[in-house]
Coordinates of C-alpha atoms in Angstrom, one line a residue:
M1 CA -91.4 44.7 -66.5
V2 CA -90.9 43.1 -63.1
N3 CA -87.5 44.6 -61.8
E4 CA -86.6 41.1 -59.7
F5 CA -83.1 40.6 -61.1
I6 CA -80.4 40.1 -58.6
Y7 CA -78.1 42.9 -59.3
T8 CA -77.6 46.2 -61.2
H9 CA -75.1 49.1 -60.9
L10 CA -77.8 51.3 -61.5
K11 CA -79.6 52.9 -58.3
D12 CA -82.9 53.2 -60.4
K13 CA -84.0 49.7 -61.8
R14 CA -86.6 51.5 -63.9
L15 CA -83.6 52.4 -66.5
Y16 CA -83.6 48.5 -67.4
D17 CA -87.4 48.8 -68.3
P18 CA -87.9 49.6 -72.2
D19 CA -91.1 51.1 -71.4
F20 CA -89.6 53.6 -69.2
W21 CA -87.5 54.9 -72.2
I22 CA -90.6 54.7 -74.4
D23 CA -92.9 56.6 -72.3
R24 CA -90.4 59.5 -72.3
L25 CA -90.5 59.9 -76.0
D26 CA -92.6 62.6 -77.7
N27 CA -93.7 60.4 -80.8
P28 CA -92.2 56.9 -80.4
D29 CA -94.1 55.5 -83.3
E30 CA -93.1 58.1 -85.9
I31 CA -91.8 56.4 -89.1
L32 CA -88.2 57.4 -89.3
M33 CA -87.6 56.1 -92.8
D34 CA -90.1 54.2 -95.0
E35 CA -89.5 51.3 -97.1
Y36 CA -88.4 53.2 -100.2
E37 CA -86.0 55.6 -98.1
I38 CA -84.5 52.2 -96.5
K39 CA -83.6 50.7 -99.8
S40 CA -82.1 54.1 -100.9
F41 CA -80.2 54.0 -97.8
N42 CA -78.8 50.5 -98.4
H43 CA -78.1 51.4 -102.0
L44 CA -76.0 54.6 -101.0
L45 CA -74.3 52.6 -98.4
H46 CA -73.1 49.8 -100.9
K47 CA -72.0 52.4 -103.2
K48 CA -69.8 54.2 -100.8
M49 CA -68.4 50.8 -99.8
V50 CA -67.7 49.7 -103.2
E51 CA -66.1 53.2 -104.0
S52 CA -63.8 52.7 -101.1
H53 CA -62.9 49.1 -102.4
L54 CA -64.5 47.4 -99.5
E55 CA -66.5 45.0 -101.4
N56 CA -65.7 42.0 -99.3
Y57 CA -67.3 44.0 -96.3
Y58 CA -70.7 44.5 -97.8
Y59 CA -70.9 42.1 -100.8
D60 CA -73.5 42.0 -103.7
F61 CA -73.8 38.4 -104.9
S62 CA -75.6 39.4 -108.2
N63 CA -72.2 40.4 -109.5
A64 CA -70.3 37.4 -108.5
K65 CA -67.5 36.3 -110.7
S66 CA -67.1 32.6 -111.7
E67 CA -63.2 32.7 -111.1
I68 CA -60.4 34.9 -109.8
T69 CA -56.9 35.0 -110.7
G70 CA -54.3 33.6 -108.2
N71 CA -52.8 37.0 -107.4
D72 CA -56.2 38.6 -106.6
F73 CA -57.0 35.5 -104.5
I74 CA -53.8 36.3 -102.6
K75 CA -55.1 39.8 -102.2
E76 CA -58.2 38.5 -100.8
I77 CA -56.6 36.5 -98.3
E78 CA -54.1 39.3 -97.2
K79 CA -57.1 41.6 -96.5
V80 CA -58.3 39.6 -93.6
M81 CA -54.7 38.6 -92.4
P82 CA -51.8 40.9 -93.8
M83 CA -48.6 39.4 -93.9
E84 CA -47.3 42.1 -91.2
D85 CA -50.1 40.9 -88.7
L86 CA -48.9 37.2 -89.2
K87 CA -45.4 38.3 -88.1
K88 CA -46.8 40.1 -85.0
L89 CA -49.0 37.1 -84.2
I90 CA -45.7 34.9 -83.8
E91 CA -44.3 37.5 -81.4
E92 CA -47.3 37.3 -79.1
N93 CA -47.6 35.2 -76.1
L94 CA -50.8 33.3 -77.0
F95 CA -53.4 31.0 -75.3
F96 CA -55.6 28.4 -77.2
K97 CA -59.1 27.0 -76.3
D98 CA -59.7 23.3 -76.6
S99 CA -63.3 22.5 -75.5
E100 CA -63.4 24.5 -72.2
K101 CA -59.7 24.2 -71.4
I102 CA -57.5 27.2 -72.0
R103 CA -53.7 26.5 -72.2
P104 CA -50.5 28.3 -73.4
L105 CA -50.0 27.8 -77.0
N106 CA -46.8 26.1 -78.2
K107 CA -44.9 28.7 -80.0
D108 CA -43.2 26.0 -82.5
K109 CA -46.7 24.6 -83.5
L110 CA -47.6 28.1 -84.3
K111 CA -44.5 28.8 -86.4
E112 CA -45.0 25.6 -88.3
F113 CA -48.4 26.4 -89.1
L114 CA -47.6 29.9 -90.2
S115 CA -44.7 28.7 -92.2
N116 CA -47.2 26.3 -94.0
F117 CA -49.5 29.0 -94.4
R118 CA -46.9 31.3 -96.1
D119 CA -45.8 28.4 -98.5
F120 CA -49.6 27.9 -99.4
K121 CA -49.9 31.3 -100.4
K122 CA -46.7 31.2 -102.4
G123 CA -48.0 28.2 -104.2
I124 CA -51.2 29.9 -105.5
S125 CA -51.1 30.5 -109.2
G126 CA -53.4 30.2 -112.1
D127 CA -57.3 31.1 -111.9
I128 CA -59.3 30.0 -109.0
P129 CA -62.8 28.8 -109.7
I130 CA -65.5 30.3 -107.6
S131 CA -68.5 28.4 -106.9
F132 CA -72.0 29.2 -105.0
G133 CA -72.6 27.9 -101.4
L134 CA -74.8 27.9 -98.4
I135 CA -74.0 27.6 -94.6
T136 CA -75.4 24.3 -93.1
D137 CA -74.6 25.2 -89.6
R138 CA -73.9 28.2 -87.2
S139 CA -70.1 28.5 -87.8
G140 CA -67.3 30.9 -87.3
L141 CA -65.4 33.0 -90.1
K142 CA -61.8 33.3 -89.2
S143 CA -58.8 35.3 -90.4
L144 CA -56.7 31.9 -90.3
P145 CA -57.6 28.5 -91.3
F146 CA -56.3 27.5 -87.5
K147 CA -58.4 24.8 -85.8
Y148 CA -58.3 26.4 -82.3
P149 CA -59.6 29.6 -81.0
L150 CA -56.5 32.0 -80.1
G151 CA -56.3 34.6 -77.4
I152 CA -53.8 36.9 -76.1
T153 CA -55.1 36.2 -72.2
P154 CA -56.6 33.3 -70.5
N155 CA -59.4 35.4 -69.0
Y156 CA -63.1 34.6 -69.3
P157 CA -64.9 35.4 -71.6
F158 CA -62.1 34.1 -74.0
H159 CA -61.7 36.3 -77.2
D160 CA -60.5 34.4 -80.4
I161 CA -58.5 37.0 -82.1
T162 CA -58.7 35.1 -85.3
R163 CA -62.6 35.1 -85.3
L164 CA -64.1 37.6 -87.6
T165 CA -67.8 36.9 -87.3
T166 CA -70.4 34.1 -87.2
L167 CA -72.5 32.9 -89.9
S168 CA -76.1 31.3 -89.5
P169 CA -77.5 28.5 -91.3
G170 CA -78.8 29.2 -94.8
E171 CA -76.4 32.5 -95.3
P172 CA -75.1 32.8 -98.8
I173 CA -71.4 32.4 -99.5
L174 CA -69.0 32.2 -102.4
I175 CA -66.7 29.2 -102.0
Y176 CA -63.1 29.7 -103.3
R177 CA -62.3 26.2 -104.5
R178 CA -58.8 26.4 -103.0
S179 CA -58.4 25.1 -99.6
F180 CA -55.5 25.3 -97.1
K181 CA -55.3 22.0 -95.3
L182 CA -58.3 19.8 -96.6
N183 CA -60.9 20.9 -93.8
W184 CA -60.9 24.7 -94.6
Y185 CA -62.4 27.0 -97.5
F186 CA -61.9 30.6 -98.1
V187 CA -65.4 32.1 -98.4
Q188 CA -67.0 35.3 -99.0
S189 CA -70.3 36.3 -97.1
S190 CA -72.5 39.1 -97.0
F191 CA -70.3 41.0 -94.8
Y192 CA -67.0 39.2 -94.5
S193 CA -64.4 37.0 -96.1
G194 CA -62.3 34.7 -94.5
W195 CA -61.8 30.9 -93.6
T196 CA -64.5 28.4 -92.5
N197 CA -64.7 24.7 -91.8
R198 CA -66.0 22.7 -94.8
K199 CA -68.2 20.8 -92.5
S200 CA -70.4 24.0 -92.3
L201 CA -71.1 24.5 -96.0
I202 CA -72.5 23.0 -99.2
E203 CA -71.8 23.8 -102.8
V204 CA -75.1 24.6 -104.7
S205 CA -75.8 25.6 -108.4
K206 CA -76.2 29.3 -109.1
K207 CA -80.0 28.6 -109.8
E208 CA -80.4 27.1 -106.5
F209 CA -78.4 29.6 -104.6
F210 CA -80.6 32.6 -105.8
D211 CA -84.0 30.5 -105.6
Y212 CA -83.2 30.0 -102.0
N213 CA -81.8 33.4 -101.1
K214 CA -84.5 35.5 -103.1
S215 CA -87.4 33.2 -101.9
T216 CA -90.6 35.5 -100.9
R217 CA -91.6 32.8 -98.4
T218 CA -89.5 34.1 -95.5
L219 CA -89.7 34.9 -91.8
I220 CA -87.6 37.4 -89.9
L221 CA -86.5 36.6 -86.6
M222 CA -87.3 39.3 -84.0
E223 CA -86.1 37.5 -80.8
S224 CA -82.4 37.8 -79.6
K225 CA -81.9 34.0 -80.2
V226 CA -84.0 31.0 -81.5
C227 CA -83.3 27.3 -82.0
T228 CA -85.4 25.1 -84.0
E229 CA -87.0 22.1 -82.2
E230 CA -84.7 19.2 -82.3
L231 CA -85.2 16.4 -84.8
P232 CA -83.6 12.7 -84.1
T233 CA -80.3 12.0 -85.7
I234 CA -80.1 15.6 -87.0
G235 CA -80.4 17.9 -84.0
K236 CA -81.4 21.5 -84.1
F237 CA -80.5 24.8 -85.5
R238 CA -79.4 28.2 -84.0
F239 CA -80.4 31.6 -85.2
Q240 CA -80.3 35.1 -84.1
M241 CA -82.2 38.4 -84.2
G242 CA -82.5 39.8 -87.8
D243 CA -81.8 36.4 -89.6
K244 CA -84.0 35.7 -92.4
L245 CA -85.5 32.2 -92.5
V246 CA -86.8 30.4 -95.7
L247 CA -90.4 28.9 -95.3
A248 CA -91.0 25.4 -96.8
D249 CA -94.2 24.9 -98.5
E250 CA -96.9 22.2 -97.4
N251 CA -95.7 19.6 -100.3
E252 CA -92.1 20.0 -99.2
T253 CA -92.9 19.8 -95.4
K254 CA -95.1 16.5 -96.1
K255 CA -92.7 15.1 -98.2
F256 CA -89.7 15.4 -95.9
Y257 CA -91.5 14.2 -92.9
F258 CA -93.0 11.1 -94.6
E259 CA -89.5 10.3 -95.3
M260 CA -88.4 10.7 -91.9
N261 CA -91.3 8.4 -90.8
T262 CA -92.7 11.0 -88.4
L263 CA -95.2 14.0 -88.3
F264 CA -94.3 17.5 -88.3
P265 CA -95.2 19.1 -84.9
E266 CA -98.1 21.0 -84.4
G267 CA -98.1 24.7 -83.9
C268 CA -94.7 25.3 -85.7
Y269 CA -93.3 27.1 -88.8
P270 CA -91.4 24.8 -91.3
I271 CA -88.1 26.3 -91.8
K272 CA -86.2 25.1 -94.7
I273 CA -82.4 24.7 -94.0
P274 CA -79.6 23.3 -96.2
L275 CA -78.3 20.0 -95.2
K276 CA -74.6 18.9 -95.2
N277 CA -75.5 15.4 -94.7
R278 CA -78.3 14.8 -97.4
L279 CA -81.0 12.5 -96.5
D280 CA -82.0 10.5 -99.4
N281 CA -80.5 13.1 -101.8
E282 CA -82.5 15.8 -100.2
T283 CA -80.7 19.0 -100.4
Y284 CA -82.9 20.7 -97.6
G285 CA -84.3 19.5 -94.3
I286 CA -87.5 21.1 -92.9
F287 CA -87.1 22.1 -89.2
P288 CA -89.9 23.3 -87.0
V289 CA -89.7 26.7 -85.2
S290 CA -92.3 27.1 -82.6
S291 CA -94.9 29.8 -83.5
A292 CA -94.6 31.0 -80.0
K293 CA -91.2 32.5 -81.1
E294 CA -91.7 36.1 -82.2
V295 CA -91.2 36.2 -86.2
K296 CA -92.5 38.7 -88.8
T297 CA -93.2 38.2 -92.4
S298 CA -91.9 41.6 -93.1
F299 CA -89.6 44.2 -91.6
L300 CA -90.5 46.1 -88.6
N301 CA -91.4 49.6 -88.9
F302 CA -88.3 51.8 -88.4
T303 CA -89.4 53.7 -85.1
Q304 CA -87.8 54.7 -81.8
R305 CA -90.2 52.4 -79.9
N306 CA -89.2 49.4 -82.3
L307 CA -85.5 50.3 -81.8
I308 CA -85.8 50.5 -78.0
K309 CA -87.8 47.1 -77.7
Q310 CA -85.2 45.2 -79.9
A311 CA -82.1 46.5 -78.1
F312 CA -83.7 45.7 -74.6
K313 CA -84.2 41.9 -75.9
M314 CA -80.5 41.5 -75.5
V315 CA -80.0 42.8 -72.0
G316 CA -78.1 40.6 -69.8
E317 CA -76.7 38.6 -72.4
R318 CA -72.8 37.7 -72.4
Y319 CA -70.3 39.2 -74.6
G320 CA -69.1 37.2 -77.7
W321 CA -66.1 38.4 -79.6
G322 CA -67.1 37.8 -83.2
G323 CA -70.0 36.1 -82.2
S324 CA -68.5 33.3 -80.2
D325 CA -70.3 31.2 -77.7
Y326 CA -73.7 32.1 -79.4
N327 CA -73.4 35.6 -78.2
R328 CA -72.5 39.0 -79.9
D329 CA -69.9 41.8 -79.7
C330 CA -70.8 45.5 -79.9
S331 CA -70.9 46.0 -83.6
R332 CA -73.0 42.9 -84.0
F333 CA -75.4 44.0 -81.4
I334 CA -75.9 47.1 -83.6
M335 CA -76.1 45.4 -86.8
D336 CA -78.8 42.8 -85.6
I337 CA -81.1 45.5 -84.3
F338 CA -81.2 47.3 -87.6
K339 CA -81.4 44.1 -89.6
C340 CA -85.0 44.0 -88.1
F341 CA -86.0 47.1 -90.0
G342 CA -84.2 46.0 -93.3
I343 CA -81.3 48.4 -92.6
Y344 CA -78.1 46.4 -93.4
L345 CA -75.1 48.2 -91.5
P346 CA -71.6 46.8 -92.3
R347 CA -70.3 44.3 -89.7
D348 CA -67.4 46.3 -88.2
T349 CA -67.4 49.3 -86.0
K350 CA -65.1 51.5 -88.2
Y351 CA -67.3 51.0 -91.1
Q352 CA -70.5 51.6 -89.3
E353 CA -68.9 54.8 -88.2
I354 CA -67.6 56.1 -91.5
M355 CA -69.8 54.5 -94.2
T356 CA -73.4 54.8 -92.7
P357 CA -75.0 57.1 -95.1
A358 CA -76.8 59.5 -92.1
E359 CA -75.6 63.0 -90.6
R360 CA -72.4 62.3 -88.7
T361 CA -71.0 64.8 -86.2
S362 CA -67.6 64.7 -84.6
F363 CA -67.1 65.4 -81.0
P364 CA -65.2 68.5 -80.0
Q365 CA -62.6 68.5 -77.0
Q366 CA -64.8 70.2 -74.6
A367 CA -67.2 68.3 -72.3
E368 CA -69.8 70.9 -72.3
E369 CA -69.8 71.0 -76.3
R370 CA -70.0 67.3 -76.1
K371 CA -73.2 67.4 -74.2
I372 CA -74.7 70.1 -76.6
I373 CA -74.2 67.4 -79.4
L374 CA -75.9 64.7 -77.3
D375 CA -78.7 67.0 -76.5
G376 CA -79.4 67.3 -80.2
L377 CA -79.6 63.4 -80.6
K378 CA -82.5 61.2 -80.6
T379 CA -83.1 57.8 -79.0
G380 CA -81.7 55.1 -81.3
D381 CA -79.0 57.2 -82.6
I382 CA -75.4 55.6 -82.8
L383 CA -72.3 56.9 -80.7
F384 CA -68.8 55.7 -81.3
M385 CA -65.5 55.8 -79.7
K386 CA -62.4 54.0 -80.7
G387 CA -63.0 50.4 -81.4
H388 CA -66.5 50.6 -79.9
V389 CA -70.2 51.3 -80.8
M390 CA -73.2 52.1 -78.5
M391 CA -77.1 53.0 -78.8
Y392 CA -78.0 56.3 -77.3
L393 CA -81.1 56.1 -75.0
G394 CA -81.4 59.7 -73.8
K395 CA -80.9 61.8 -70.9
F396 CA -82.4 61.4 -67.5
G397 CA -81.7 63.6 -64.8
N398 CA -78.1 65.1 -65.3
E399 CA -77.0 61.9 -67.0
Y400 CA -76.7 60.8 -70.7
Y401 CA -77.6 57.0 -71.1
V402 CA -76.6 54.3 -73.7
I403 CA -77.1 50.7 -74.2
H404 CA -74.4 48.6 -75.5
Q405 CA -72.6 45.2 -75.7
G406 CA -69.5 46.2 -73.7
A407 CA -66.6 45.1 -71.4
G408 CA -67.7 47.3 -68.4
F409 CA -66.7 50.5 -66.8
K410 CA -65.3 52.2 -63.7
E411 CA -66.8 54.6 -61.1
K412 CA -64.9 57.2 -59.2
K413 CA -65.6 57.0 -55.6
S414 CA -65.6 60.0 -53.2
N415 CA -62.0 59.2 -52.0
G416 CA -60.6 59.4 -55.6
D417 CA -60.4 55.6 -56.2
F418 CA -62.1 53.6 -58.6
E419 CA -64.4 50.8 -58.5
S420 CA -64.5 48.5 -61.5
F421 CA -67.5 46.8 -62.9
D422 CA -66.4 44.1 -65.2
I423 CA -69.7 43.1 -67.0
H424 CA -68.9 41.9 -70.6
G425 CA -72.5 41.9 -71.6
T426 CA -75.4 43.9 -72.7
F427 CA -76.3 46.7 -70.2
I428 CA -77.3 50.3 -69.8
M429 CA -75.0 53.0 -68.3
P430 CA -74.3 56.7 -68.0
L431 CA -71.6 58.3 -70.3
S432 CA -70.2 59.8 -67.1
A433 CA -68.7 56.4 -66.4
Y434 CA -64.9 55.7 -67.0
T435 CA -63.8 53.1 -69.2
L436 CA -62.3 50.0 -67.8
G437 CA -58.8 50.4 -69.4
T438 CA -58.4 54.3 -68.8
R439 CA -59.2 57.1 -66.5
T440 CA -61.2 58.9 -69.1
T441 CA -65.0 58.9 -69.3
Y442 CA -67.1 57.4 -72.1
L443 CA -68.2 60.9 -72.8
D444 CA -64.6 62.2 -73.2
S445 CA -63.9 59.0 -75.4
L446 CA -66.6 59.6 -78.0
S447 CA -65.5 60.4 -81.4
T448 CA -68.7 60.4 -83.6
A449 CA -72.4 60.4 -83.4
V450 CA -74.3 59.3 -86.4
K451 CA -77.8 60.5 -86.5
I452 CA -79.6 57.4 -88.0
T453 CA -83.1 58.2 -86.6
Q454 CA -83.0 61.4 -89.0
G455 CA -82.9 59.2 -92.0
L456 CA -80.8 59.2 -95.1
N457 CA -78.1 61.9 -95.5
K458 CA -78.1 62.4 -99.3
I459 CA -75.2 64.8 -99.3

């Protein structure tokens, strides 16, 4: 790695070199969990989520219902935006983002919207049919069917407090055939339920849904971000680490490009993506992904070497709440890394912390006892504090280091003053640093360590 980047808060730039951390490991290529153990891990995690009534945060489409009662549908809506949170929202001084402009939100418009939303829920009755669908373009999933991103400050980066997560093209969803306003549908994705724009989805038959999502002709994306090559009149599609891309066969590719009156580009993978605006009744388009991009036909081996490599591919990328602006937040950072191994963690930090079926250790009050727990961890284990998650890298000198998608930190200077490092991105730091919003170190803020590198905890 050539350490010629402009700036880092760390005095030793080697800490930003993944090979520096790999070379310090005793056995970086040891298989931490094999394929069978990973399947058992995912099965047990799903079982725990179901038993805790958290199915909408870890959904199994094979058990999908064809309809839902009106009362149950209202409960689903309330899960992502409870009525008490709606009332609190009205009391906030909010800002909205329209293109690149951030302006104060007119309270009267918000009150009118929320009033209409409450009336909409009151009018729900009878059974609501549920259909199968696919996402056609990278899109946000929101807790409210509100057009504009809403934030509590005008600061950059702008955090849309109604954004739950981001869905990639081809992702499976259930569509609740009851919309609020005409351009929004409530949907269930693999890791979240919420509202998305109807322009970003299509309805398909049950057979087509499972044929597409259970295809054995797939590629798993190992790079942080990848776009398809752009096609005239259609554009390009964006994916991110851990996404599973469906490959078209030779006949499908030739047929599509014959109808396009062009040739499939040399040296590319033909990726099959559902189309919102169908071409000559074609449900899917065949889009090229350069073969120079890092993709695999199977999951990576679950090793410390691969954990470090995948994490460091996102170094320097900007923070994106709920996946906004084609970026990640802290829990999506962790989730995408582990998807590359076939390990499917929940989307939210709190469920990653309490539901992951690996040995979990709570941190005591005393700092020295906290360090003893850290000494017992391996590179790749996961550390949690309130509302935040980080990947543990290891000890170097007298410091314990992590890599994470975070806001930043503060350092205490010799005169007792604090210097703030407002980063909002993926970076490496020692746990002795102070959190931005407090005068408490990250070390003293830790709540839990999850020893995921030690495999499935069957107890």
